[in-house]
PDB file of C-alpha atoms in Angstrom:
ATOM      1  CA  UNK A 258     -13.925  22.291  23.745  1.00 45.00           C
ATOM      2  CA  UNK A 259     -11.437  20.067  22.596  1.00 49.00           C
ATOM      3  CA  UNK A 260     -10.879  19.792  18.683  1.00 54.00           C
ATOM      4  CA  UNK A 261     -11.494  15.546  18.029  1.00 59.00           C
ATOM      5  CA  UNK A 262      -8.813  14.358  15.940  1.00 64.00           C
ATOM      6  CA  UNK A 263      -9.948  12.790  12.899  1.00 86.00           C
ATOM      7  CA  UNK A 264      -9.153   8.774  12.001  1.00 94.00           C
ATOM      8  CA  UNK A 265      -8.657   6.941   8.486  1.00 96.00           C
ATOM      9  CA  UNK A 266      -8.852   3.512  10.213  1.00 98.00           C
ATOM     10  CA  UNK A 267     -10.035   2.510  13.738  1.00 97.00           C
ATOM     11  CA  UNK A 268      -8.938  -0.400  15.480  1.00 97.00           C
ATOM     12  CA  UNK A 269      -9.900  -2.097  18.486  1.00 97.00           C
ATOM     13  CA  UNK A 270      -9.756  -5.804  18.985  1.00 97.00           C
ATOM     14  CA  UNK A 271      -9.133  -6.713  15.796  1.00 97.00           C
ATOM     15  CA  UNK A 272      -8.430 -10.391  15.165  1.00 97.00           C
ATOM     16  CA  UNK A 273      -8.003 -12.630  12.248  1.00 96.00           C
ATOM     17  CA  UNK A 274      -7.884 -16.627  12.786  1.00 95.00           C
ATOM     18  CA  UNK A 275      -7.783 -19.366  10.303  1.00 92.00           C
ATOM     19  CA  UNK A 276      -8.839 -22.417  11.888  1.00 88.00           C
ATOM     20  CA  UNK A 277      -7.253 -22.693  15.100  1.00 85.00           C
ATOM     21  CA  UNK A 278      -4.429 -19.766  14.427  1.00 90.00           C
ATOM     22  CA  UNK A 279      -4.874 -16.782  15.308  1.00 92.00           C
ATOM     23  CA  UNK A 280      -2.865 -14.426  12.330  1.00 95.00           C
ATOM     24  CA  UNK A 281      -4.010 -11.168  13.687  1.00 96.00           C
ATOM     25  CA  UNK A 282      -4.851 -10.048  16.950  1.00 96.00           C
ATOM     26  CA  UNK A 283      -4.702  -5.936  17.465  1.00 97.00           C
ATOM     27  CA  UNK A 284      -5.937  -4.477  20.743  1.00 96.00           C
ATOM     28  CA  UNK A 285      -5.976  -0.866  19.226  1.00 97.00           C
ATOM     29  CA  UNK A 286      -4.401   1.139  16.415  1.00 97.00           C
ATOM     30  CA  UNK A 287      -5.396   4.569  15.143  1.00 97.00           C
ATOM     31  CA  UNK A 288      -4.600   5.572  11.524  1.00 97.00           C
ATOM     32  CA  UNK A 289      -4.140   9.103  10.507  1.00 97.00           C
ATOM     33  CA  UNK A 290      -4.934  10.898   7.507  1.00 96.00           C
ATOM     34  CA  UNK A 291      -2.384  12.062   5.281  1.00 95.00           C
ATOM     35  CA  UNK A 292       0.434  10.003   7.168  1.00 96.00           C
ATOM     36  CA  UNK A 293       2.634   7.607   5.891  1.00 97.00           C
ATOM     37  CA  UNK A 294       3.369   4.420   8.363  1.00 98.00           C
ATOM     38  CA  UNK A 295       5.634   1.448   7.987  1.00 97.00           C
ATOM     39  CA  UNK A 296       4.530  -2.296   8.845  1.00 98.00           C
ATOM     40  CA  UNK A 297       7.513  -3.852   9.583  1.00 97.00           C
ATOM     41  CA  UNK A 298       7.317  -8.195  10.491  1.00 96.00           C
ATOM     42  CA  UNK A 299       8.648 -11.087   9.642  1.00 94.00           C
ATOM     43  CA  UNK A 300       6.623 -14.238   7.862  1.00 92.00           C
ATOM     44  CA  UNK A 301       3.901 -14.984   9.937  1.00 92.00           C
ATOM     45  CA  UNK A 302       3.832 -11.446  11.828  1.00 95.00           C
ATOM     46  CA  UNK A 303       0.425 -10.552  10.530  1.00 95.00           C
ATOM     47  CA  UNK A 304       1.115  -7.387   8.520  1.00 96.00           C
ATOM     48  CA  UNK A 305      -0.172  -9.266   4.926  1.00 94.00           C
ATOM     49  CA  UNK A 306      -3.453  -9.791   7.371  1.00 96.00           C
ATOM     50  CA  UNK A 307      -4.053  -6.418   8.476  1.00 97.00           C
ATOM     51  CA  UNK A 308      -3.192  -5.088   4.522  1.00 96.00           C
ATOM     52  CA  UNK A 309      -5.757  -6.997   3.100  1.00 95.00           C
ATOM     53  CA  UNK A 310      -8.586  -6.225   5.825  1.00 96.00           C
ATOM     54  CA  UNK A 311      -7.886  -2.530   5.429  1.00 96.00           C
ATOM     55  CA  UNK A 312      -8.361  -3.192   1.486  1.00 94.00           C
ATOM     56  CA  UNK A 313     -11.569  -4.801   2.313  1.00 93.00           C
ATOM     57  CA  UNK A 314      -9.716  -7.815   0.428  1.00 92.00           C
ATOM     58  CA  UNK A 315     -10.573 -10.206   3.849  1.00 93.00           C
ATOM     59  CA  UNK A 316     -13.415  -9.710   7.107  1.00 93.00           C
ATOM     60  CA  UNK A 317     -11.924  -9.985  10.670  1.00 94.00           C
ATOM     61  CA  UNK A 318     -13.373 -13.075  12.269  1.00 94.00           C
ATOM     62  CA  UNK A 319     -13.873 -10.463  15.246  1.00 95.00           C
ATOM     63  CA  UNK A 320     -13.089  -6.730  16.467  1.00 96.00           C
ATOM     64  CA  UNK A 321     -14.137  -3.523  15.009  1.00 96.00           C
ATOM     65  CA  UNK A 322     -12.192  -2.189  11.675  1.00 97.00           C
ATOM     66  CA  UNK A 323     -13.814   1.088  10.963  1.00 96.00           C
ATOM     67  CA  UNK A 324     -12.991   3.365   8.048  1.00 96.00           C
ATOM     68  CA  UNK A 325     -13.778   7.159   8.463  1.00 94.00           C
ATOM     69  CA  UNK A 326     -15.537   6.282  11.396  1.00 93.00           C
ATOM     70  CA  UNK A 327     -18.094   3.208   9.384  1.00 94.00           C
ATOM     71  CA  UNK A 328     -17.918   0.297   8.622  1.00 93.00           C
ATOM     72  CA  UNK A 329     -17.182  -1.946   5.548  1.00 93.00           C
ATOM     73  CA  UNK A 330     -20.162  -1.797   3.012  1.00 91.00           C
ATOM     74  CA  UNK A 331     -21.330  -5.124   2.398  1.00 88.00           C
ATOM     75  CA  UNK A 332     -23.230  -7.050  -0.752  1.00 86.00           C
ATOM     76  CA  UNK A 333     -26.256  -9.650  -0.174  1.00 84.00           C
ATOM     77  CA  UNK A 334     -23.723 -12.284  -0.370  1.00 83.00           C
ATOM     78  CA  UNK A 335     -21.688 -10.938   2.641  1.00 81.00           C
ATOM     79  CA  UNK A 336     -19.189  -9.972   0.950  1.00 86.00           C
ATOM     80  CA  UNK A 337     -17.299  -6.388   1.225  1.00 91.00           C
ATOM     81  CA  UNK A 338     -17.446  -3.779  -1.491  1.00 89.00           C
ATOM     82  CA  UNK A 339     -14.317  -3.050  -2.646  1.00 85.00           C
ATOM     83  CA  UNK A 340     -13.975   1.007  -1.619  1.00 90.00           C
ATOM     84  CA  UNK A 341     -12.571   3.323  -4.725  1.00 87.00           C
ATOM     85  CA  UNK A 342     -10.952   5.117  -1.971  1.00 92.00           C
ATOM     86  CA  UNK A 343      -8.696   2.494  -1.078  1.00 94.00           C
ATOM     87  CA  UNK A 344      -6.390   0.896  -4.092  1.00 92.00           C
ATOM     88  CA  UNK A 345      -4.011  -2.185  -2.768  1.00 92.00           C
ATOM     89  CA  UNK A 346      -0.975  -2.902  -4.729  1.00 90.00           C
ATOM     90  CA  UNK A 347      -2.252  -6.599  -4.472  1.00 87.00           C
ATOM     91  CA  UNK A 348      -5.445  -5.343  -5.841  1.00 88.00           C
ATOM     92  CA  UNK A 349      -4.133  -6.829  -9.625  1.00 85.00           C
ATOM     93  CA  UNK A 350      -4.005 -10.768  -7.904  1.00 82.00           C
ATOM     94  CA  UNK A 351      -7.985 -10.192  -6.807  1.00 82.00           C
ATOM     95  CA  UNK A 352      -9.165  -8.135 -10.368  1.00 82.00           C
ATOM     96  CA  UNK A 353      -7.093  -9.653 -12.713  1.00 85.00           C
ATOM     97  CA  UNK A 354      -8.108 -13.015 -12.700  1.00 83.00           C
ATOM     98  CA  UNK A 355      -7.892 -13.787 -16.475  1.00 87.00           C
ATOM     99  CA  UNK A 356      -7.074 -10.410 -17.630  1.00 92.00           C
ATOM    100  CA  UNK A 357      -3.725  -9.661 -19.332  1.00 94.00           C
ATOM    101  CA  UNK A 358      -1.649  -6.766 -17.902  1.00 94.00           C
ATOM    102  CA  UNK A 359      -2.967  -4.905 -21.018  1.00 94.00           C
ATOM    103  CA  UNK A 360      -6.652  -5.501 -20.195  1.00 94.00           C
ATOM    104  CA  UNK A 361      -6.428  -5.076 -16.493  1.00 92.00           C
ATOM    105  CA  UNK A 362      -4.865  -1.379 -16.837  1.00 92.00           C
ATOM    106  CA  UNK A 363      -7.324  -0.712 -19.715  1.00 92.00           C
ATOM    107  CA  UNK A 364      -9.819  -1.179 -17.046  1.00 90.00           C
ATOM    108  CA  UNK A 365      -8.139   0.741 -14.673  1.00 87.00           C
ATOM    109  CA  UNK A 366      -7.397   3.431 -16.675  1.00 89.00           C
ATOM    110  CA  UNK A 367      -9.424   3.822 -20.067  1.00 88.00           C
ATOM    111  CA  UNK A 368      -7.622   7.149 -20.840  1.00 90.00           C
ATOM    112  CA  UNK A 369      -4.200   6.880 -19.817  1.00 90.00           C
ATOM    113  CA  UNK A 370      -3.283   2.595 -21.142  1.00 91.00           C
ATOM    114  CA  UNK A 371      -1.267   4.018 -23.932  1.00 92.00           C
ATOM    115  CA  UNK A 372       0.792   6.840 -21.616  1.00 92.00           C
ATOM    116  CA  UNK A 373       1.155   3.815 -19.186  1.00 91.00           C
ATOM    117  CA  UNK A 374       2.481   1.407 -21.996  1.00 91.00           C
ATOM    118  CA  UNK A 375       4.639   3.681 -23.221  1.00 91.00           C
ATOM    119  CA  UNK A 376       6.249   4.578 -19.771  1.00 88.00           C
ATOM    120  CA  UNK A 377       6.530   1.223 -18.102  1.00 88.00           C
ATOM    121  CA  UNK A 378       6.780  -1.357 -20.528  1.00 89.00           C
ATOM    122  CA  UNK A 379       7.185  -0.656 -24.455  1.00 84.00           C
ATOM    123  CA  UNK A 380      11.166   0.290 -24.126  1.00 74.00           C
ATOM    124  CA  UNK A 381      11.717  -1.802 -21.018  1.00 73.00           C
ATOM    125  CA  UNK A 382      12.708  -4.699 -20.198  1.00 80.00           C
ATOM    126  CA  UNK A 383       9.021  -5.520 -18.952  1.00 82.00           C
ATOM    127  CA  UNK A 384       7.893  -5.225 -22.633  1.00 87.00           C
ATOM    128  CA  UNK A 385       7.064  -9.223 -22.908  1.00 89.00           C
ATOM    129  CA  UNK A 386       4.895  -8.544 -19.803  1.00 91.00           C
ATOM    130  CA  UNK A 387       2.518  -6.113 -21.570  1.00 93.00           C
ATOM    131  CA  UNK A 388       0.297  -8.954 -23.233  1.00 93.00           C
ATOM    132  CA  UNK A 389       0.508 -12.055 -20.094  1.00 93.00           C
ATOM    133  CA  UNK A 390      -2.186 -12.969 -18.065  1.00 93.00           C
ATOM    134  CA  UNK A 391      -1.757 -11.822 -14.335  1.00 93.00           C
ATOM    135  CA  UNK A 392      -2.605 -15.467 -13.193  1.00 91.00           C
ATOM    136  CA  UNK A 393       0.933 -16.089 -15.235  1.00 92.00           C
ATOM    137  CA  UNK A 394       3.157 -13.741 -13.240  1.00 91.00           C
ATOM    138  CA  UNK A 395       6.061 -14.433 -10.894  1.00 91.00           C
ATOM    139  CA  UNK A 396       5.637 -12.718  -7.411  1.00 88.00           C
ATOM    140  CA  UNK A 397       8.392 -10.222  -7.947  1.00 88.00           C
ATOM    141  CA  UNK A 398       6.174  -9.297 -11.479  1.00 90.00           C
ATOM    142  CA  UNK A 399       3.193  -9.104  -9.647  1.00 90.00           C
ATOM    143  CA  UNK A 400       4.542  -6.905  -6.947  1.00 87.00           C
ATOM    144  CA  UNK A 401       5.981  -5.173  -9.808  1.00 87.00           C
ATOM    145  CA  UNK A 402       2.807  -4.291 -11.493  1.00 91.00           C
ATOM    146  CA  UNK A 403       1.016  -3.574  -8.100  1.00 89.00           C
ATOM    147  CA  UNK A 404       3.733  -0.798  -7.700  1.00 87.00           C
ATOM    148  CA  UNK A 405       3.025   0.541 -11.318  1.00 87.00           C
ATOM    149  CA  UNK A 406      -0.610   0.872 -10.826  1.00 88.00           C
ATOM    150  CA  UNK A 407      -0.122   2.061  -7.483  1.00 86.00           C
ATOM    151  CA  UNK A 408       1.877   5.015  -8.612  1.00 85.00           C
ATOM    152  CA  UNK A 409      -0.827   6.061 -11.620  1.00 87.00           C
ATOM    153  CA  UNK A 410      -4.059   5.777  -9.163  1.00 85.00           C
ATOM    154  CA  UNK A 411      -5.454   8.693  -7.163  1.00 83.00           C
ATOM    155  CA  UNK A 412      -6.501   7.141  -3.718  1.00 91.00           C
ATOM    156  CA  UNK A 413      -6.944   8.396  -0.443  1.00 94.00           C
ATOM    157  CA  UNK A 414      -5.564   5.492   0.935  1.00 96.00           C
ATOM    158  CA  UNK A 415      -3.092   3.502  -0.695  1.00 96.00           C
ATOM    159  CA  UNK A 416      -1.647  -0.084   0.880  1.00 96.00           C
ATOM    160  CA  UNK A 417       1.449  -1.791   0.077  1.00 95.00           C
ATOM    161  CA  UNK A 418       2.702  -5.049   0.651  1.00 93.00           C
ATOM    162  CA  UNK A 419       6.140  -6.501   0.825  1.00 93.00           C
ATOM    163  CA  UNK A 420       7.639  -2.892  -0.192  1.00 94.00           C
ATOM    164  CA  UNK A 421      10.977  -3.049  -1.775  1.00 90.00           C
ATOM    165  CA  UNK A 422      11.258  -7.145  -1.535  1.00 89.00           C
ATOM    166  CA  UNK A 423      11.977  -7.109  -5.161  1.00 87.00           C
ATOM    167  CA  UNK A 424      13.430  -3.847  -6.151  1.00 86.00           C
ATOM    168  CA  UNK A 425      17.339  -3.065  -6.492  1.00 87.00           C
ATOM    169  CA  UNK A 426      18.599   0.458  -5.241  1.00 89.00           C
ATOM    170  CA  UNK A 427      17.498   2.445  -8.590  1.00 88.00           C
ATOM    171  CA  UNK A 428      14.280   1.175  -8.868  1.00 86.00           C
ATOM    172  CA  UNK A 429      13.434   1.535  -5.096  1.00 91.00           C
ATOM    173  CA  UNK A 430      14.583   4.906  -5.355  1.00 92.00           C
ATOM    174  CA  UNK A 431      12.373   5.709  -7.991  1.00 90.00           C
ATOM    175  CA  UNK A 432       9.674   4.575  -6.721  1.00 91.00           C
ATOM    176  CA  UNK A 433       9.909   6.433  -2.905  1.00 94.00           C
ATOM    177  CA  UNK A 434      10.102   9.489  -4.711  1.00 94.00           C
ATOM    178  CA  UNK A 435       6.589   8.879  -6.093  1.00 91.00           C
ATOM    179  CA  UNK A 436       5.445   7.544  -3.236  1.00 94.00           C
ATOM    180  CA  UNK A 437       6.406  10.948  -1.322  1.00 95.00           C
ATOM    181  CA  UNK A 438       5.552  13.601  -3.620  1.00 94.00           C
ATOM    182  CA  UNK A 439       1.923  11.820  -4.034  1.00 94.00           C
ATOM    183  CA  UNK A 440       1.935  11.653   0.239  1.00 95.00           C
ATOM    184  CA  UNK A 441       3.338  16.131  -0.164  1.00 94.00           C
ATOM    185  CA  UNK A 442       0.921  16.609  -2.929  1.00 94.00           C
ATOM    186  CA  UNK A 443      -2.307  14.637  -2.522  1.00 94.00           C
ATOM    187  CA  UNK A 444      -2.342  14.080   0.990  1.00 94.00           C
ATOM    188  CA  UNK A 445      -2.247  10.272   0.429  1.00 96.00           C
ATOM    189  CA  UNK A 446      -2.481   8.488   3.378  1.00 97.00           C
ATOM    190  CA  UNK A 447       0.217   5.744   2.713  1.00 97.00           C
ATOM    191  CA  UNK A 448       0.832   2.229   4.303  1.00 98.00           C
ATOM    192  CA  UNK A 449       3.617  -0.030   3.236  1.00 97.00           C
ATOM    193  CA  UNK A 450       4.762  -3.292   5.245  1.00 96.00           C
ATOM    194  CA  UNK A 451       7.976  -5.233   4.774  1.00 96.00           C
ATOM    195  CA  UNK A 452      10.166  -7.411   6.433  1.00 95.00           C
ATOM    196  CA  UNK A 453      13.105  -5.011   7.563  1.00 94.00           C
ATOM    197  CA  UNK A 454      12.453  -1.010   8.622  1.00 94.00           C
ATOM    198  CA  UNK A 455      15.595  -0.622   5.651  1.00 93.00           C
ATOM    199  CA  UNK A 456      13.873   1.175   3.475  1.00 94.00           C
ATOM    200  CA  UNK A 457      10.747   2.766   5.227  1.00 96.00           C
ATOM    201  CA  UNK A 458      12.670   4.209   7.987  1.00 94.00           C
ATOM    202  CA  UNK A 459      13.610   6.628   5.535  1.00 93.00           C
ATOM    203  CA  UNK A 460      10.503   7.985   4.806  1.00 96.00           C
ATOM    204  CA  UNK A 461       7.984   6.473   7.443  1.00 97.00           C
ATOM    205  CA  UNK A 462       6.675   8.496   9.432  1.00 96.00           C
ATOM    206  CA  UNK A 463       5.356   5.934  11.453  1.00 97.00           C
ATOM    207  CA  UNK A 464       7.327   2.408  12.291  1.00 97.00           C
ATOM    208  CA  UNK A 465       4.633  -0.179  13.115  1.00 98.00           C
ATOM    209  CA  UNK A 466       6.154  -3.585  14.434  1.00 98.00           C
ATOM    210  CA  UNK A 467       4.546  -6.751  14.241  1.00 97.00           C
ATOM    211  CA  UNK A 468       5.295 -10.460  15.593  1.00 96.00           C
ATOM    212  CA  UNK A 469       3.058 -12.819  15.929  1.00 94.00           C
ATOM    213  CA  UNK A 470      -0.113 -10.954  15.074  1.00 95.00           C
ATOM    214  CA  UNK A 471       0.729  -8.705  17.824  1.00 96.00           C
ATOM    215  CA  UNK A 472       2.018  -5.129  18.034  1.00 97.00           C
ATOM    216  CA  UNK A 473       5.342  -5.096  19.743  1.00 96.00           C
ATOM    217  CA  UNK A 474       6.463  -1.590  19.369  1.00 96.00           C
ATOM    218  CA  UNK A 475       5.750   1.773  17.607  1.00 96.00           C
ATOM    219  CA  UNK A 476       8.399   4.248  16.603  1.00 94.00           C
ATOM    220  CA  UNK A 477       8.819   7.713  14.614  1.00 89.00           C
ATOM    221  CA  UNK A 478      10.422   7.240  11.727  1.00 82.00           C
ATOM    222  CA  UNK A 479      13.676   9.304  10.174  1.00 75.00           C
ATOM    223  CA  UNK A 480      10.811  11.352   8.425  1.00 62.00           C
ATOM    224  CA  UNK A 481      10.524  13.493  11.462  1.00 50.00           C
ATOM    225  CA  UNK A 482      14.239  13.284  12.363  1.00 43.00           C
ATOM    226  CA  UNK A 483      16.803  15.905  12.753  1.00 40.00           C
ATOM    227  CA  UNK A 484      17.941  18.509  10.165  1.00 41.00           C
ATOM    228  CA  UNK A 485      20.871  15.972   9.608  1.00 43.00           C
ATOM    229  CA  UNK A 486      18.269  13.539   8.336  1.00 42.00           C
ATOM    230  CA  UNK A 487      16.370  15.494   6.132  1.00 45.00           C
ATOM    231  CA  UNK A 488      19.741  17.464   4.841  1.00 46.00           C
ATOM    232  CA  UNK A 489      20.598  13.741   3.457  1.00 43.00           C
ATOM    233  CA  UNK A 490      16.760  12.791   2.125  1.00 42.00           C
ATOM    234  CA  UNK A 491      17.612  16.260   0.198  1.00 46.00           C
ATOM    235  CA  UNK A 492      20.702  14.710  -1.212  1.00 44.00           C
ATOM    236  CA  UNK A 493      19.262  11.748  -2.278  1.00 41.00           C
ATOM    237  CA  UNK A 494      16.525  12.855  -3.791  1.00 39.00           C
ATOM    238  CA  UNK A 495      16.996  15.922  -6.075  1.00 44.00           C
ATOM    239  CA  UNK A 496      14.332  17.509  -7.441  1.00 46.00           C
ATOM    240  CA  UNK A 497      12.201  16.071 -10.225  1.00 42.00           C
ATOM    241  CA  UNK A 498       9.754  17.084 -12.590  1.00 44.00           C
ATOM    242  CA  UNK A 499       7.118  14.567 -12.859  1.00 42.00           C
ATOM    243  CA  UNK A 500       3.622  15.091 -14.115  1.00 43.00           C
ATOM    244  CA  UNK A 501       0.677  13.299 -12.374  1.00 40.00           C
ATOM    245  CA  UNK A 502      -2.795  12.590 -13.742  1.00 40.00           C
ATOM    246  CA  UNK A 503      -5.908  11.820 -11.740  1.00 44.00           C
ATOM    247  CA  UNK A 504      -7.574   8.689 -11.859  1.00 43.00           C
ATOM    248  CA  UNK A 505     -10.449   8.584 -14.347  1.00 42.00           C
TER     249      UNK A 505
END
């Protein structure tokens, strides 16, 4: 007997409309566990869309979105329960309404504010951040601070949009060494979208590519390349000690 291959997210007919336009329309797309994929589409392509209906963030005006095989838990009102399983990096523009950076990562992370503090913000250039309101941020601080929290949760699933939009070389380096040792490690299952493949085809296992709401191709990424490929991942990334805490 066959051995059936277990999914993280199953699509089929998926589509998101406002109005009269249709953002999202997927026939099918399978997500597996403990893979790391790349959204890759312009403005208007959709991939914001299909982030923020994975994060339970949005509810597809038709289609079947199904995570480990069920779907979205619902309130009385309708509306879907956020999963602890699944942390967004544009989770801090839903939960922080009103909450300072301080008080949003208190209530994130009770136990580790101070280690958090003292690593991202109090020698940093960031520091002034530590005490605004999330309402108050620019885009590129927001994405910022999604990437921070991103890095010190514990999901199974983690989504991120616009990866690398606002990062120069050092800090996008950084921050895809995280991302992989968390994907090696944990077994993370990790998807990032952007607007260009330059970064994720580095690491990506999977290349997703959107226009228009529609999937227009799917490729491997460098992650499964050649020797030659990961010979040069080797060289750019030299191994770190980094210590990583769990999630409280």
């Amino acid at each position: 007997m066959a051995k059936i291959r277990r999914l993280i997210f199953e699509i089929n007919n998926l589509n998101k409309s406002y109005n009269s336009y249709d953002a999202l329309k997927l026939k099918k797309l399978d997500i597996h566990p403990g893979t790391i994929y790349g959204v890759v589409g312009t403005i208007g392509s959709g991939k914001t869309t299909l982030l923020n209906l994975m994060a339970g963030f949005d509810t597809q005006s038709s289609g079947s979105l199904l995570y480990e095989g069920k779907e979205y838990e619902k309130n009385w009102l309708g509306r879907i329960k956020q999963n602890k399983s699944i942390f967004s990096s544009i989770d801090p523009k839903h939960n922080g309404i009103n909450k300072t950076i301080s008080n949003y990562v208190s209530d994130q992370f009770p136990r580790k504010k101070n280690m958090i503090e003292n690593r991202y913000f109090k020698n940093s250039s960031f520091k002034h951040l530590w005490t605004r309101r999330i309402d108050m941020l620019s885009a590129g601080e927001l994405n910022w601070l999604g990437m921070i929290v991103a890095c010190e949760c514990d999901p199974r699933v983690l989504l991120i949009d616009d990866y690398g939009m606002y990062f120069n070389t050092s800090m996008e380096k950084d921050f895809r060494a995280q991302l992989i040792k968390m994907n090696r490690s944990l077994g993370t299952t990790i998807i990032l979208s952007s607007a260009s493949d330059m970064y994720l085809k580095y690491f990506a296992s999977v290349l997703i590519f959107l226009d228009h709401g529609h999937i227009s191709k799917i490729r491997t990424g460098n992650s499964r390349g050649n020797k030659k490929d990961k010979n040069q991942r080797k060289k750019s990334f030299p191994n770190k000690k980094r210590k990583y805490y769990n999630r409280n």
